[in-house]
Short mmCIF file of C-alpha atoms and ligand atoms in Angstrom, two decimals:
data_model
loop_
_atom_site.label_atom_id
_atom_site.label_comp_id
_atom_site.label_asym_id
_atom_site.label_seq_id
_atom_site.Cartn_x
_atom_site.Cartn_y
_atom_site.Cartn_z
CA MET A 1 -11.36 13.43 -17.75
CA ASN A 2 -10.71 10.24 -15.31
CA LYS A 3 -14.14 10.19 -13.58
CA LYS A 4 -14.41 6.29 -13.24
CA ILE A 5 -11.55 4.37 -11.82
CA LEU A 6 -11.25 0.63 -11.05
CA LEU A 7 -9.29 -0.12 -8.21
CA THR A 8 -8.03 -3.69 -8.46
CA GLY A 9 -7.41 -4.90 -4.77
CA GLY A 10 -9.98 -2.42 -3.88
CA THR A 11 -11.30 -4.33 -1.13
CA GLY A 12 -7.70 -4.84 0.56
CA TYR A 13 -5.93 -2.02 3.21
CA ILE A 14 -4.55 0.70 1.27
CA GLY A 15 -7.20 0.18 -2.21
CA SER A 16 -10.03 0.44 0.48
CA HIS A 17 -8.44 3.81 1.96
CA ALA A 18 -7.93 4.94 -1.59
CA ALA A 19 -11.55 4.02 -2.55
CA VAL A 20 -12.94 6.61 0.28
CA GLU A 21 -10.57 9.42 -0.85
CA LEU A 22 -11.85 9.27 -4.48
CA SER A 23 -15.37 8.44 -3.70
CA THR A 24 -15.71 11.47 -1.37
CA ARG A 25 -13.94 13.55 -4.12
CA GLY A 26 -16.80 12.86 -6.59
CA TYR A 27 -14.85 10.01 -8.77
CA ASP A 28 -17.05 6.90 -9.43
CA VAL A 29 -15.24 3.67 -8.06
CA VAL A 30 -15.32 0.12 -9.17
CA LEU A 31 -13.59 -2.07 -6.88
CA TYR A 32 -12.40 -5.44 -8.46
CA ASP A 33 -10.70 -7.93 -5.73
CA ASN A 34 -10.45 -11.97 -5.63
CA LEU A 35 -11.07 -11.55 -2.05
CA GLN A 36 -8.16 -13.48 -0.87
CA ASN A 37 -7.09 -10.95 1.70
CA SER A 38 -9.91 -8.97 2.20
CA SER A 39 -13.93 -9.20 2.56
CA ALA A 40 -16.71 -7.67 0.66
CA ALA A 41 -18.03 -5.93 4.11
CA VAL A 42 -15.41 -3.61 3.33
CA VAL A 43 -17.49 -2.40 0.45
CA ASP A 44 -20.48 -1.49 2.76
CA GLN A 45 -17.75 0.67 5.04
CA ILE A 46 -16.71 2.92 1.86
CA GLU A 47 -20.03 3.63 1.10
CA LEU A 48 -20.96 4.27 4.19
CA ILE A 49 -17.87 6.62 4.84
CA SER A 50 -18.28 8.28 1.41
CA ASN A 51 -22.14 8.30 1.22
CA ARG A 52 -22.12 7.22 -2.20
CA LYS A 53 -22.47 3.98 -3.88
CA CYS A 54 -19.61 1.92 -5.38
CA GLU A 55 -19.56 -1.10 -7.28
CA PHE A 56 -17.62 -4.56 -6.50
CA ILE A 57 -16.81 -7.05 -8.80
CA GLN A 58 -15.27 -10.45 -7.44
CA GLY A 59 -12.38 -11.67 -9.99
CA ASP A 60 -8.73 -12.48 -10.25
CA ILE A 61 -6.47 -9.88 -12.02
CA ARG A 62 -5.18 -13.21 -13.97
CA ASP A 63 -8.75 -13.38 -15.64
CA THR A 64 -7.74 -10.85 -18.45
CA ALA A 65 -11.33 -11.68 -20.09
CA LEU A 66 -13.03 -10.69 -17.08
CA LEU A 67 -10.98 -7.37 -16.42
CA SER A 68 -11.15 -6.60 -20.30
CA ASP A 69 -14.96 -6.77 -20.04
CA THR A 70 -15.42 -4.69 -16.87
CA LEU A 71 -13.23 -1.61 -18.27
CA SER A 72 -15.05 -1.36 -21.59
CA ARG A 73 -18.44 -2.20 -20.05
CA LEU A 74 -18.06 0.06 -17.27
CA LYS A 75 -16.20 2.57 -19.26
CA ILE A 76 -13.37 2.86 -16.91
CA ASN A 77 -11.05 6.06 -17.32
CA ALA A 78 -8.33 4.98 -15.33
CA VAL A 79 -7.04 1.70 -13.10
CA MET A 80 -5.32 1.78 -9.77
CA HIS A 81 -3.58 -1.41 -9.62
CA PHE A 82 -3.24 -2.57 -5.68
CA ALA A 83 -4.13 -5.96 -6.08
CA GLY A 84 -0.90 -8.02 -5.00
CA LEU A 85 0.87 -10.29 -2.40
CA LYS A 86 3.05 -8.64 0.05
CA ALA A 87 4.53 -10.72 2.43
CA VAL A 88 8.27 -10.61 1.91
CA ALA A 89 8.94 -14.23 4.02
CA GLU A 90 6.00 -15.69 2.35
CA SER A 91 7.58 -14.72 -1.07
CA ILE A 92 10.75 -16.68 -0.25
CA GLU A 93 8.48 -19.83 0.30
CA GLU A 94 6.12 -19.79 -2.77
CA PRO A 95 8.38 -17.23 -5.45
CA LEU A 96 5.80 -18.55 -7.87
CA ASN A 97 2.59 -17.61 -6.30
CA TYR A 98 4.26 -14.10 -6.07
CA TYR A 99 5.64 -13.96 -9.20
CA SER A 100 2.13 -15.57 -10.82
CA THR A 101 0.09 -12.95 -8.89
CA ASN A 102 2.50 -9.76 -8.96
CA VAL A 103 4.00 -10.09 -12.52
CA LEU A 104 1.82 -12.34 -14.76
CA GLY A 105 -1.46 -10.69 -12.80
CA THR A 106 0.01 -7.12 -14.00
CA LEU A 107 0.52 -8.35 -17.36
CA SER A 108 -2.98 -9.52 -17.43
CA LEU A 109 -4.25 -6.47 -16.60
CA LEU A 110 -1.95 -4.14 -18.96
CA ASP A 111 -3.45 -6.71 -21.55
CA ALA A 112 -7.40 -5.96 -20.58
CA MET A 113 -6.37 -2.09 -20.45
CA LEU A 114 -4.84 -2.32 -23.89
CA HIS A 115 -7.83 -4.41 -25.48
CA ALA A 116 -10.24 -1.84 -23.66
CA GLN A 117 -8.08 1.26 -24.67
CA VAL A 118 -7.54 2.42 -20.93
CA PHE A 119 -4.49 3.78 -20.99
CA ASN A 120 -4.03 5.31 -17.38
CA LEU A 121 -2.50 3.77 -14.84
CA VAL A 122 -1.37 4.13 -11.05
CA PHE A 123 0.56 1.24 -9.72
CA SER A 124 1.44 0.15 -6.17
CA SER A 125 5.01 -0.48 -5.80
CA SER A 126 7.23 -0.49 -2.83
CA ALA A 127 10.44 1.07 -1.07
CA THR A 128 11.36 -2.91 -1.17
CA VAL A 129 12.43 -2.37 -4.54
CA TYR A 130 15.52 -0.33 -3.30
CA GLY A 131 16.68 -3.18 -1.20
CA VAL A 132 19.44 -2.24 1.18
CA PRO A 133 20.00 1.45 1.58
CA ALA A 134 23.25 2.91 -0.07
CA TYR A 135 22.37 6.34 1.66
CA LEU A 136 19.48 8.05 3.40
CA PRO A 137 17.13 9.38 2.76
CA ILE A 138 16.31 7.40 -0.41
CA ASP A 139 15.10 9.35 -3.55
CA GLU A 140 13.87 7.51 -6.71
CA LEU A 141 17.40 7.72 -8.17
CA HIS A 142 18.38 5.38 -5.48
CA PRO A 143 19.66 2.46 -7.37
CA THR A 144 17.29 -0.68 -7.25
CA GLY A 145 18.53 -4.18 -5.70
CA PRO A 146 15.61 -5.89 -4.16
CA VAL A 147 16.69 -8.66 -1.74
CA ASN A 148 13.67 -10.83 -1.89
CA PRO A 149 10.87 -12.51 -4.46
CA TYR A 150 8.12 -10.00 -3.38
CA GLY A 151 10.51 -6.82 -4.38
CA ARG A 152 11.80 -8.41 -7.37
CA SER A 153 8.18 -9.28 -8.55
CA LYS A 154 7.57 -5.35 -7.63
CA LEU A 155 10.67 -4.31 -9.84
CA HIS A 156 9.61 -6.82 -12.57
CA ALA A 157 6.38 -5.06 -13.01
CA GLU A 158 7.79 -1.76 -12.79
CA ARG A 159 10.06 -2.63 -15.78
CA ILE A 160 7.24 -3.67 -17.92
CA LEU A 161 5.21 -0.35 -17.09
CA SER A 162 8.46 1.57 -18.29
CA ASP A 163 8.89 -0.40 -21.67
CA LEU A 164 4.88 -0.24 -22.30
CA ALA A 165 5.21 3.55 -21.79
CA VAL A 166 8.08 3.46 -24.42
CA SER A 167 6.03 1.38 -26.59
CA SER A 168 3.03 3.83 -27.38
CA THR A 169 2.64 7.64 -26.26
CA ASN A 170 -0.76 6.72 -25.22
CA TRP A 171 0.02 5.19 -21.93
CA SER A 172 0.43 7.62 -18.85
CA ILE A 173 1.52 5.49 -15.63
CA ILE A 174 2.56 6.16 -12.22
CA SER A 175 4.34 3.88 -10.03
CA LEU A 176 3.80 4.93 -6.14
CA ARG A 177 6.89 3.36 -4.31
CA TYR A 178 5.12 3.10 -0.37
CA PHE A 179 7.44 3.06 2.50
CA ASN A 180 5.55 1.68 5.53
CA PRO A 181 1.88 2.65 5.49
CA THR A 182 -0.14 2.42 8.81
CA GLY A 183 -3.00 3.76 10.79
CA ALA A 184 -6.77 3.58 9.64
CA HIS A 185 -9.51 6.17 8.22
CA GLU A 186 -10.32 8.83 10.66
CA SER A 187 -13.69 7.59 11.11
CA GLY A 188 -12.80 4.06 12.77
CA LEU A 189 -14.92 2.65 10.12
CA LEU A 190 -12.35 1.57 7.68
CA GLY A 191 -8.50 -0.04 8.46
CA GLU A 192 -6.32 -2.99 8.07
CA ARG A 193 -8.16 -6.30 8.55
CA PRO A 194 -6.22 -8.85 6.42
CA THR A 195 -7.88 -12.38 6.47
CA SER A 196 -4.12 -14.05 6.94
CA ARG A 197 -1.74 -13.40 9.90
CA PRO A 198 -0.17 -9.86 9.89
CA ASN A 199 3.26 -9.35 9.55
CA ASN A 200 3.84 -5.74 9.80
CA LEU A 201 4.54 -4.01 12.65
CA MET A 202 1.76 -1.88 13.44
CA PRO A 203 -0.86 -4.40 13.36
CA ILE A 204 0.95 -6.59 15.54
CA ILE A 205 1.53 -3.86 18.25
CA SER A 206 -2.36 -3.78 18.18
CA GLU A 207 -2.90 -7.11 18.58
CA VAL A 208 -0.82 -6.91 21.62
CA ALA A 209 -2.37 -3.77 22.89
CA LEU A 210 -5.81 -6.02 22.33
CA ASN A 211 -4.38 -8.69 24.39
CA SER A 212 -4.48 -11.09 21.50
CA ARG A 213 -0.91 -11.38 21.62
CA ASP A 214 1.01 -11.47 24.95
CA ARG A 215 4.25 -9.21 23.61
CA LEU A 216 5.79 -7.74 20.79
CA GLN A 217 8.97 -9.34 19.62
CA VAL A 218 11.25 -6.53 18.73
CA PHE A 219 13.77 -7.67 16.09
CA GLY A 220 16.89 -6.48 17.26
CA ASP A 221 18.14 -3.23 19.39
CA ASP A 222 21.92 -3.33 18.05
CA TYR A 223 21.46 -1.35 15.11
CA ASP A 224 23.14 1.98 14.10
CA THR A 225 19.91 3.86 15.19
CA PRO A 226 19.62 6.13 18.38
CA ASP A 227 17.85 3.44 20.49
CA GLY A 228 19.34 0.56 18.16
CA THR A 229 15.95 -0.57 17.27
CA GLY A 230 14.80 -0.56 13.28
CA VAL A 231 13.78 2.79 12.02
CA ARG A 232 11.20 3.24 9.02
CA ASP A 233 9.24 5.69 7.48
CA PHE A 234 5.80 5.12 8.73
CA ILE A 235 3.03 6.91 6.60
CA HIS A 236 -0.45 7.22 7.36
CA VAL A 237 -2.70 5.45 5.13
CA MET A 238 -4.94 8.40 4.51
CA ASP A 239 -1.93 10.08 3.22
CA LEU A 240 -1.33 7.52 0.86
CA ALA A 241 -4.68 7.82 -0.34
CA GLU A 242 -4.25 11.31 -1.11
CA GLY A 243 -0.99 10.83 -3.09
CA HIS A 244 -2.99 8.19 -5.22
CA ARG A 245 -5.55 10.99 -5.83
CA LYS A 246 -2.76 13.50 -6.65
CA ALA A 247 -1.38 11.05 -8.75
CA LEU A 248 -4.60 10.50 -10.78
CA GLU A 249 -4.75 14.31 -11.55
CA TYR A 250 -1.58 14.14 -12.98
CA ILE A 251 -1.71 11.05 -15.14
CA GLY A 252 -5.09 12.94 -16.43
CA LYS A 253 -2.45 15.64 -18.23
CA GLU A 254 0.74 13.75 -18.55
CA LYS A 255 1.84 10.73 -20.69
CA GLY A 256 5.01 8.49 -20.38
CA PHE A 257 5.98 6.70 -16.82
CA GLU A 258 7.01 8.06 -13.52
CA ILE A 259 8.16 6.85 -10.38
CA PHE A 260 7.10 8.74 -6.71
CA ASN A 261 8.16 7.78 -3.22
CA LEU A 262 5.39 8.29 -0.80
CA GLY A 263 6.57 8.63 2.67
CA THR A 264 6.79 11.28 5.00
CA GLY A 265 10.95 11.73 5.00
CA ALA A 266 10.88 11.09 8.65
CA GLY A 267 12.13 7.65 10.47
CA TYR A 268 10.79 6.47 13.72
CA SER A 269 11.80 3.52 15.84
CA VAL A 270 10.25 0.32 16.62
CA LEU A 271 10.13 1.57 20.31
CA GLU A 272 9.03 5.09 19.26
CA MET A 273 6.17 3.32 17.57
CA VAL A 274 5.18 1.19 21.01
CA GLU A 275 5.43 4.43 22.96
CA ALA A 276 3.11 6.11 20.65
CA TYR A 277 0.83 3.29 20.47
CA LYS A 278 0.72 3.07 24.32
CA VAL A 279 -0.15 6.89 24.80
CA ALA A 280 -3.10 6.33 21.97
CA SER A 281 -4.40 3.30 23.48
CA GLY A 282 -3.82 3.55 27.39
CA GLN A 283 -3.06 0.19 27.04
CA ALA A 284 0.76 -2.13 28.21
CA ILE A 285 2.33 -3.14 25.46
CA PRO A 286 4.97 -5.44 27.00
CA VAL A 287 8.07 -5.95 24.39
CA GLU A 288 10.97 -8.68 24.36
CA ILE A 289 13.86 -8.10 22.73
CA MET A 290 15.02 -10.46 20.29
CA THR A 291 18.02 -10.97 17.60
CA ARG A 292 17.79 -9.22 14.32
CA ARG A 293 15.25 -10.70 11.70
CA PRO A 294 17.00 -11.87 8.64
CA GLY A 295 16.90 -9.59 5.72
CA ASP A 296 16.28 -6.59 7.91
CA VAL A 297 17.76 -2.94 7.28
CA GLY A 298 18.69 -0.50 10.59
CA ALA A 299 17.18 2.50 8.84
CA CYS A 300 15.00 2.99 5.50
CA TYR A 301 13.03 6.21 5.04
CA ALA A 302 12.35 8.59 1.86
CA ASP A 303 13.14 11.40 0.31
CA ALA A 304 9.83 12.50 -0.73
CA LEU A 305 10.52 15.53 -2.24
CA LYS A 306 9.84 14.64 -5.95
CA ALA A 307 6.14 14.09 -5.14
CA ASP A 308 6.10 17.40 -3.43
CA THR A 309 7.43 19.12 -6.45
CA VAL A 310 5.63 17.52 -9.18
CA LEU A 311 2.25 16.16 -7.63
CA GLY A 312 1.89 18.80 -4.87
CA TRP A 313 1.47 16.21 -2.37
CA GLN A 314 3.01 16.16 1.32
CA ALA A 315 2.09 13.72 4.09
CA LYS A 316 0.39 15.75 6.78
CA ARG A 317 -0.60 13.17 9.47
CA SER A 318 1.36 12.81 12.41
CA LEU A 319 2.37 9.54 14.42
CA LYS A 320 0.03 10.10 17.29
CA ASP A 321 -2.70 10.49 14.32
CA MET A 322 -1.65 6.97 12.94
CA CYS A 323 -1.92 5.20 16.27
CA GLU A 324 -5.05 6.80 17.29
CA SER A 325 -7.12 6.37 13.98
CA SER A 326 -5.65 2.32 14.21
CA TRP A 327 -6.64 2.21 17.80
CA ARG A 328 -10.35 3.72 17.25
CA PHE A 329 -10.81 1.21 14.41
CA TYR A 330 -9.53 -1.94 16.02
CA THR A 331 -11.60 -1.04 19.36
CA ASN A 332 -14.42 -0.01 17.30
CA SER A 333 -17.08 -2.79 18.12
CA SER A 334 -18.75 -2.85 14.55
CA ASN A 335 -15.64 -3.72 12.91
CA ARG A 336 -14.75 -7.02 15.22
CA GLY A 337 -15.12 -10.18 13.11
P1 NAD B 1 -3.82 -6.26 1.24
O1 NAD B 1 -3.81 -7.39 0.97
O2 NAD B 1 -4.79 -5.75 2.34
O3 NAD B 1 -4.68 -5.78 -0.25
C1 NAD B 1 -4.44 -6.39 -1.61
C2 NAD B 1 -5.94 -6.61 -2.27
O4 NAD B 1 -5.53 -7.56 -3.39
C3 NAD B 1 -6.51 -7.93 -1.17
O5 NAD B 1 -8.06 -7.28 -0.89
C4 NAD B 1 -6.51 -8.91 -1.88
O6 NAD B 1 -7.76 -9.90 -1.79
C5 NAD B 1 -6.26 -8.86 -3.61
N1 NAD B 1 -5.53 -9.80 -4.16
C6 NAD B 1 -4.47 -10.47 -3.97
N2 NAD B 1 -4.31 -11.10 -5.03
C7 NAD B 1 -5.71 -10.90 -6.08
C8 NAD B 1 -5.79 -11.85 -7.32
N3 NAD B 1 -4.88 -12.56 -7.94
N4 NAD B 1 -6.91 -10.86 -7.92
C9 NAD B 1 -7.47 -10.03 -7.56
N5 NAD B 1 -7.31 -9.65 -6.36
C10 NAD B 1 -6.02 -10.02 -5.82
O7 NAD B 1 -2.64 -5.52 0.60
P2 NAD B 1 -2.17 -3.67 0.78
O8 NAD B 1 -1.37 -3.67 1.87
O9 NAD B 1 -3.51 -2.99 0.59
O10 NAD B 1 -1.29 -3.56 -0.45
C11 NAD B 1 -1.44 -3.27 -1.60
C12 NAD B 1 -0.78 -3.10 -2.56
O11 NAD B 1 0.21 -2.09 -2.23
C13 NAD B 1 -0.04 -4.25 -2.71
O12 NAD B 1 0.14 -4.79 -4.19
C14 NAD B 1 1.26 -4.37 -2.18
O13 NAD B 1 2.30 -5.21 -2.71
C15 NAD B 1 1.61 -2.94 -2.25
N6 NAD B 1 2.68 -2.01 -1.08
C16 NAD B 1 1.89 -2.33 0.21
C17 NAD B 1 2.64 -2.19 1.52
C18 NAD B 1 1.95 -2.36 2.82
O14 NAD B 1 2.95 -2.19 3.53
N7 NAD B 1 1.01 -2.61 3.14
C19 NAD B 1 3.79 -1.24 1.41
C20 NAD B 1 4.00 -1.23 0.01
C21 NAD B 1 3.25 -1.75 -1.11
C1 WQD B 2 9.10 -2.60 10.36
C2 WQD B 2 10.50 -2.72 11.64
C3 WQD B 2 11.35 -5.07 11.98
C4 WQD B 2 7.61 -7.17 13.53
C5 WQD B 2 7.77 -4.54 4.94
C6 WQD B 2 8.28 -5.05 3.68
C7 WQD B 2 8.08 -3.99 2.48
C8 WQD B 2 6.64 -3.06 2.80
C9 WQD B 2 6.60 -2.80 4.10
C10 WQD B 2 4.86 -3.89 1.32
C11 WQD B 2 11.52 -3.52 11.37
C12 WQD B 2 10.38 -4.52 13.26
C13 WQD B 2 8.48 -6.08 12.87
C14 WQD B 2 7.67 -7.44 14.97
C15 WQD B 2 9.61 -5.68 15.01
N1 WQD B 2 5.70 -3.68 2.67
N2 WQD B 2 9.52 -5.43 13.67
N3 WQD B 2 8.74 -6.97 15.42
O1 WQD B 2 9.83 -4.84 7.20
O2 WQD B 2 10.21 -2.16 7.03
O3 WQD B 2 8.87 -3.67 5.59
O4 WQD B 2 6.50 -3.78 5.31
O5 WQD B 2 5.95 -3.87 -0.01
O6 WQD B 2 8.30 -4.54 1.68
O7 WQD B 2 9.30 -5.60 3.77
O8 WQD B 2 8.02 -3.27 7.86
O9 WQD B 2 6.66 -3.64 9.61
O10 WQD B 2 7.63 -5.54 8.82
O11 WQD B 2 8.66 -4.00 10.09
O12 WQD B 2 10.38 -5.55 15.54
O13 WQD B 2 6.95 -8.47 14.99
O14 WQD B 2 9.55 -3.45 12.61
O15 WQD B 2 12.24 -5.68 12.46
O16 WQD B 2 12.44 -2.84 12.29
P1 WQD B 2 9.46 -3.72 6.80
P2 WQD B 2 7.82 -4.18 8.82
#
């Protein structure tokens, strides 16, 4: 059951790490990506680490016919839907692009799945759907209230999934709300290498450690947090990948629609991240304190108890693991380019 898995966005950061996790556990993985924020070279790295072949199909998730044909022809059992756009600031500038990719793209995938009679789905959602935290830690019952088009596009997609699961008992769908994914595969062969400029903290810190940026701008040191800088729930990307495998095992047994947070339950501040990365890399990481970034909150971290209780999943890797694996990836000369 659920042995052949299609990963949309499979050459991207999180999808590629999930592909390694699934492939090394004996699943056959098929990657589907239009390569707008990743490269086909990632396929070789996944095959190298897992020592198994994986199939790659270049295509857009809005190409329903290609998806439908792929699902039927390759006899796919379940889909993990990672493909999407994820930059908050860009989503404010280009909302139609975000709704087209994240909402219409999801609709297109669901149409294709219905046509091919594939009813098992794990969806990449985000803690962004919660908006400004009303309380901490954030559990799945926390009200949603996204404050930007990116977050709203994820919430629209979740609502479509929820309605679909009500429409027929065939569907088994899980939405995973990730907190702040960081780090890289332990091998140093796979990591975060977007083709667009990174926006998230950890890739920017790495650029400073690698001397391709002169300093990290710290957006605010006057939050109500222990050192005044923003606190987030950074989670190792391989822990996240394992969470996807657990979700897949769950949808193989249960029907309906369920939401799970994937986080560690602990928060680290921006300055704690900088310190940890300094130690892992042995490099200086100059910082400049700036004013707050519009739209940011002081602290955000998960209550991940539901994933533990229901899926039997817990994040295991430390902040040190996140920083060391990231540095190993960026300093591995075979990854340059
Ligand atoms: P990523 O950009 O590395 O991966 C996304 C992949 O989707 C890329 O390879 C890109 O080429 C592909 N893609 C984009 N539009 C496409 C389209 N129209 N058709 C086919 N492929 C397309 O991003 P990621 O960090 O791996 O994120 C994966 C998913 O997780 C996204 O849906 C994102 O919203 C979600 N998410 C990410 C984070 C994070 O901080 N990285 C946090 C929460 C949720
Ligand atoms: C983390 C902390 C910044 C960059 C975003 C999305 C969210 C999810 C994860 C997809 C904050 C500070 C950052 C910098 C800084 N993505 N920072 N200097 O904002 O928690 O979440 O990514 O779903 O939707 O909103 O992550 O990595 O951008 O920021 O000081 O150059 O680092 O202010 O406190 P964020 P982030």
